[in-house]
Amino acid sequence: MDSMSLDRVNEIIDKYMEDQGALIQILLDVHQEYKWILPEAAKLISDRIDIPITQVYRVASFYKALSLTPRGKHLVKVCLGTACHVRGGVGVMDRVSQITGVEDGDTTKDRRFTVERVNCLGCCALGPIMTVDGEYYGKLIPEKVDEVLENYR
Ligand code: FES
């Protein structure tokens, strides 16, 4: 965790301490703050709310929104659902991988991007589509991907 402080983890636990069953809320807030559930935070949560660390990990691994590995500053989702696939989604995904150097589910070494392949982003008519931090980019061509990701450097 380098020199990152766990002060925020303590503050988040304090906020939910009174609330029974607050584990998921604590984990969500810690994830929002650090972009992943770092082992030191999992241990601190386990100690402070007095539940086994295995339970912390069980809950953390159940929810797709929670990551147990470091995530990038920006989350790139590339749609490879049927509609986007037939419109050239694979070319978009390939270009994202070329630029970032990572494949589906991975994070760049500089922790700038996490790349995920998804099955539908709910706006098939705009395919092929990708999102960066929830911002939609539709009717993409591979050449346009460079321009989009450049905005997040
Ligand atoms: S298949 Fe890509 S948005 Fe639906």
Short mmCIF file of N, CA, C and O in Angstrom, two decimals, residues 74-76 92 95-100 112-113 115 130-132 137 144-153:
data_model
loop_
_atom_site.label_atom_id
_atom_site.label_comp_id
_atom_site.label_asym_id
_atom_site.label_seq_id
_atom_site.Cartn_x
_atom_site.Cartn_y
_atom_site.Cartn_z
N HIS A 74 -8.88 5.19 -13.97
CA HIS A 74 -9.99 5.26 -14.91
C HIS A 74 -10.43 3.85 -15.31
O HIS A 74 -9.58 3.00 -15.62
N LEU A 75 -11.74 3.62 -15.29
CA LEU A 75 -12.28 2.31 -15.67
C LEU A 75 -12.81 2.38 -17.10
O LEU A 75 -13.73 3.15 -17.41
N VAL A 76 -12.20 1.58 -17.97
CA VAL A 76 -12.60 1.52 -19.38
C VAL A 76 -13.41 0.24 -19.60
O VAL A 76 -12.92 -0.86 -19.33
N VAL A 92 -12.22 -2.30 -31.59
CA VAL A 92 -12.12 -1.30 -30.51
C VAL A 92 -11.37 -1.89 -29.32
O VAL A 92 -10.45 -1.28 -28.77
N ARG A 95 -7.71 -2.22 -30.02
CA ARG A 95 -7.01 -0.93 -29.96
C ARG A 95 -6.81 -0.47 -28.51
O ARG A 95 -5.75 0.04 -28.15
N VAL A 96 -7.83 -0.69 -27.68
CA VAL A 96 -7.70 -0.35 -26.25
C VAL A 96 -6.55 -1.16 -25.65
O VAL A 96 -5.71 -0.62 -24.92
N SER A 97 -6.49 -2.44 -25.97
CA SER A 97 -5.42 -3.29 -25.43
C SER A 97 -4.05 -2.86 -25.93
O SER A 97 -3.07 -2.87 -25.18
N GLN A 98 -3.99 -2.48 -27.22
CA GLN A 98 -2.70 -2.02 -27.77
C GLN A 98 -2.22 -0.76 -27.05
O GLN A 98 -1.05 -0.64 -26.69
N ILE A 99 -3.13 0.17 -26.84
CA ILE A 99 -2.74 1.44 -26.23
C ILE A 99 -2.36 1.26 -24.76
O ILE A 99 -1.36 1.80 -24.29
N THR A 100 -3.18 0.50 -24.04
CA THR A 100 -2.94 0.38 -22.60
C THR A 100 -1.95 -0.74 -22.27
O THR A 100 -1.34 -0.72 -21.19
N ARG A 112 -3.26 3.73 -14.25
CA ARG A 112 -4.10 4.75 -14.86
C ARG A 112 -5.42 4.15 -15.36
O ARG A 112 -6.47 4.74 -15.20
N PHE A 113 -5.33 2.96 -15.99
CA PHE A 113 -6.53 2.35 -16.56
C PHE A 113 -6.75 0.92 -16.06
O PHE A 113 -5.79 0.15 -15.95
N VAL A 115 -9.14 -2.14 -17.59
CA VAL A 115 -9.91 -2.43 -18.80
C VAL A 115 -10.82 -3.64 -18.55
O VAL A 115 -10.37 -4.65 -18.02
N MET A 130 -17.89 2.14 -25.98
CA MET A 130 -17.14 1.90 -24.75
C MET A 130 -17.44 3.05 -23.78
O MET A 130 -17.93 4.10 -24.20
N THR A 131 -17.18 2.81 -22.51
CA THR A 131 -17.33 3.88 -21.53
C THR A 131 -15.99 4.06 -20.82
O THR A 131 -15.21 3.11 -20.68
N VAL A 132 -15.74 5.29 -20.40
CA VAL A 132 -14.60 5.57 -19.53
C VAL A 132 -15.17 6.32 -18.34
O VAL A 132 -15.77 7.40 -18.51
N TYR A 137 -18.97 6.54 -25.17
CA TYR A 137 -18.40 6.89 -26.47
C TYR A 137 -18.93 5.88 -27.48
O TYR A 137 -18.57 4.70 -27.42
N LYS A 144 -10.36 6.18 -33.33
CA LYS A 144 -10.94 7.18 -32.42
C LYS A 144 -10.59 6.87 -30.95
O LYS A 144 -10.63 7.76 -30.10
N VAL A 145 -10.26 5.61 -30.69
CA VAL A 145 -9.97 5.19 -29.32
C VAL A 145 -8.78 5.97 -28.75
O VAL A 145 -8.80 6.40 -27.59
N ASP A 146 -7.77 6.20 -29.57
CA ASP A 146 -6.58 6.95 -29.13
C ASP A 146 -6.99 8.31 -28.57
O ASP A 146 -6.57 8.72 -27.49
N GLU A 147 -7.84 8.97 -29.35
CA GLU A 147 -8.30 10.31 -28.99
C GLU A 147 -9.08 10.30 -27.66
O GLU A 147 -8.88 11.16 -26.80
N VAL A 148 -9.94 9.29 -27.52
CA VAL A 148 -10.75 9.20 -26.29
C VAL A 148 -9.84 8.98 -25.08
O VAL A 148 -9.92 9.71 -24.10
N LEU A 149 -8.96 7.98 -25.18
CA LEU A 149 -8.12 7.67 -24.00
C LEU A 149 -7.14 8.79 -23.69
O LEU A 149 -6.75 8.98 -22.54
N GLU A 150 -6.75 9.53 -24.70
CA GLU A 150 -5.83 10.65 -24.49
C GLU A 150 -6.40 11.65 -23.48
O GLU A 150 -5.67 12.26 -22.72
N ASN A 151 -7.72 11.78 -23.49
CA ASN A 151 -8.38 12.72 -22.56
C ASN A 151 -8.27 12.27 -21.10
O ASN A 151 -8.58 13.04 -20.20
N TYR A 152 -7.88 11.04 -20.89
CA TYR A 152 -7.82 10.50 -19.52
C TYR A 152 -6.39 10.26 -19.07
O TYR A 152 -6.15 9.56 -18.10
N ARG A 153 -5.44 10.83 -19.75
CA ARG A 153 -4.03 10.61 -19.37
C ARG A 153 -3.61 11.58 -18.28
O ARG A 153 -4.27 12.51 -17.99
#
